[in-house]
Amino acid sequence: MNFAKLKKQLDGQKGLLQQIEAACKGVEGIIWFHVASLGEFEEARPVIEATRERFPEGKILLTFFSPNGYEARKNWPVVNWVFYLPFDTRRRMKRFFDAVRPAKAIFTIGELWPNMMREIRRRGIDASIMSVRKEADSSLFGWLGARRRRIFRTSYTHVLVQNELSRRLLEGIGVPNVTTVGDARVDRVLKIAAEPWHNELVDKWCGGEKVLVAGCTSSLQDDDLVIAIANAHPEKKIMVVPKEMTPEPMQRMIAAVGGRGALYSSFEKNGADGIENVQVLIVDKVGWLAQLYRYGYAAVVGGGYAFMPHSVIEPAVYGLPVLFGPKYVRETHCVDLVAQGVGTSVHTPEEAVAWFNALPERLPEASEKASAYCRANAGATDAIMQIIFS
């Protein structure tokens, strides 16, 4: 976490418990969703929206750990309150649960704060965790994972996993009530793709043509893939949507493509004149990526040089074949798309250029397979709702 994000998080903790206590005072039956950051929020969002539809008068609390999620969704109207999660000390968590008294608690992926989960167990709260996916080499199954294994075994009414491998692995360490339901993000991206959306500046820049979209680029290695393609094909337009809007990497990319790049915000501020002449448009805005993929014919998805790529189904739902870095085996959708010839993993910028050069021949079949994959994997939201609220 950079210092700016850390400062936002620390500032967000000031007076936090008093705010939560005032908001929840006298309110019963609160349904509490907790997510780590914006990516985990997108996992939970379809279920939160379905919960609101099912309980239109219910009280829903949403908490975040990370500033990027909180800042982007702090005014989200679907829920009653959005707060940071208090830091995980015994005293703070006791105050938090005394104030909220949740009827249900629903977590996403792997937020396993020990003091938080201790209060869950001590109070007998109906808690579920969704969107869980595990590989055999996960630290959960190693000698350092003993505390986390205990949490999985003792804290949740329901453990909802994305695939059968995760179910078998968790049941193998004694976790009860594990159910394979799939990934609710698929329902979310299908919904986004079906909704009309456009951006006037991007429309003018594209000029009615599809472009290559690089989404959630989060490392210099991700950027280098884009730079290599841009320099090999200066006639092809590329839209870049970084994960973090940090000035230095964005300026590095603009310089590396010979000044043929520009920031979206500069045209937003100064007018659209000349935007059509930009080759690499860096969209330095948060929260638009899932919609912006509709402008693409193929996508480069960041994150594959760190832990795993970010969401590949966001571009796939529009029929975009996807490229990502080498660390992808922890992401179920990446593995599936690679098996179908829709996803491609590369190690070097040269391999990225070769992928791009081969796209025209492969594009029609890969595009159909990408969108068909998303349609075939819909329905997790209904399954999750039936289990949690049965």
Tab-separated table of N, CA and C in Angstrom, residues 38 42 45 68 72-73 188 192 197 241-243 245 283-292 314:
chain	number	residue	atom	x	y	z
A	38	LEU	N	-12.058	-2.925	-3.951
A	38	LEU	CA	-13.005	-2.753	-5.046
A	38	LEU	C	-13.189	-4.046	-5.838
A	42	GLU	N	-16.794	-6.131	-6.382
A	42	GLU	CA	-17.418	-6.573	-7.623
A	42	GLU	C	-17.841	-8.034	-7.544
A	45	ARG	N	-21.066	-7.720	-5.337
A	45	ARG	CA	-22.101	-6.780	-5.766
A	45	ARG	C	-23.384	-7.447	-6.246
A	68	ASN	N	-9.330	2.135	-1.788
A	68	ASN	CA	-9.792	2.252	-3.172
A	68	ASN	C	-11.242	1.802	-3.295
A	72	ALA	N	-14.474	4.624	-3.802
A	72	ALA	CA	-15.283	4.462	-5.014
A	72	ALA	C	-16.754	4.200	-4.705
A	73	ARG	N	-17.066	3.615	-3.546
A	73	ARG	CA	-18.448	3.180	-3.275
A	73	ARG	C	-19.012	3.730	-1.970
A	188	ARG	N	-22.829	-10.486	-12.871
A	188	ARG	CA	-22.626	-9.042	-12.872
A	188	ARG	C	-22.139	-8.537	-14.228
A	192	ILE	N	-23.865	-5.887	-16.868
A	192	ILE	CA	-23.197	-4.665	-17.344
A	192	ILE	C	-23.188	-4.619	-18.866
A	197	TRP	N	-24.332	2.046	-22.508
A	197	TRP	CA	-23.332	2.924	-21.877
A	197	TRP	C	-22.382	3.412	-22.960
A	241	VAL	N	-6.358	1.302	-19.000
A	241	VAL	CA	-7.057	1.689	-17.773
A	241	VAL	C	-6.271	1.101	-16.602
A	242	PRO	N	-5.372	1.877	-15.981
A	242	PRO	CA	-4.537	1.329	-14.909
A	242	PRO	C	-5.357	0.977	-13.667
A	243	LYS	N	-4.797	0.071	-12.864
A	243	LYS	CA	-5.449	-0.256	-11.595
A	243	LYS	C	-5.299	0.899	-10.611
A	245	MET	N	-4.100	4.965	-10.206
A	245	MET	CA	-3.901	6.172	-11.010
A	245	MET	C	-2.670	6.945	-10.516
A	283	VAL	N	-6.932	6.056	-19.665
A	283	VAL	CA	-8.147	6.515	-18.983
A	283	VAL	C	-7.871	6.511	-17.485
A	284	ASP	N	-7.533	7.666	-16.963
A	284	ASP	CA	-7.173	7.794	-15.551
A	284	ASP	C	-8.411	8.104	-14.713
A	285	LYS	N	-9.366	7.178	-14.766
A	285	LYS	CA	-10.615	7.271	-14.014
A	285	LYS	C	-10.897	5.916	-13.385
A	286	VAL	N	-11.458	5.931	-12.173
A	286	VAL	CA	-11.771	4.704	-11.456
A	286	VAL	C	-13.238	4.346	-11.667
A	287	GLY	N	-13.502	3.050	-11.876
A	287	GLY	CA	-14.872	2.569	-11.867
A	287	GLY	C	-15.517	2.378	-13.222
A	288	TRP	N	-14.785	2.629	-14.317
A	288	TRP	CA	-15.368	2.532	-15.658
A	288	TRP	C	-14.930	1.300	-16.427
A	289	LEU	N	-13.961	0.565	-15.932
A	289	LEU	CA	-13.304	-0.447	-16.751
A	289	LEU	C	-14.285	-1.470	-17.317
A	290	ALA	N	-15.187	-1.987	-16.494
A	290	ALA	CA	-16.110	-3.025	-16.970
A	290	ALA	C	-16.947	-2.530	-18.149
A	291	GLN	N	-17.268	-1.237	-18.171
A	291	GLN	CA	-18.024	-0.664	-19.293
A	291	GLN	C	-17.116	-0.374	-20.485
A	292	LEU	N	-15.894	0.044	-20.223
A	292	LEU	CA	-14.995	0.439	-21.311
A	292	LEU	C	-14.565	-0.732	-22.181
A	314	GLU	N	-14.636	-9.778	-17.380
A	314	GLU	CA	-15.131	-8.449	-17.755
A	314	GLU	C	-14.927	-8.187	-19.241
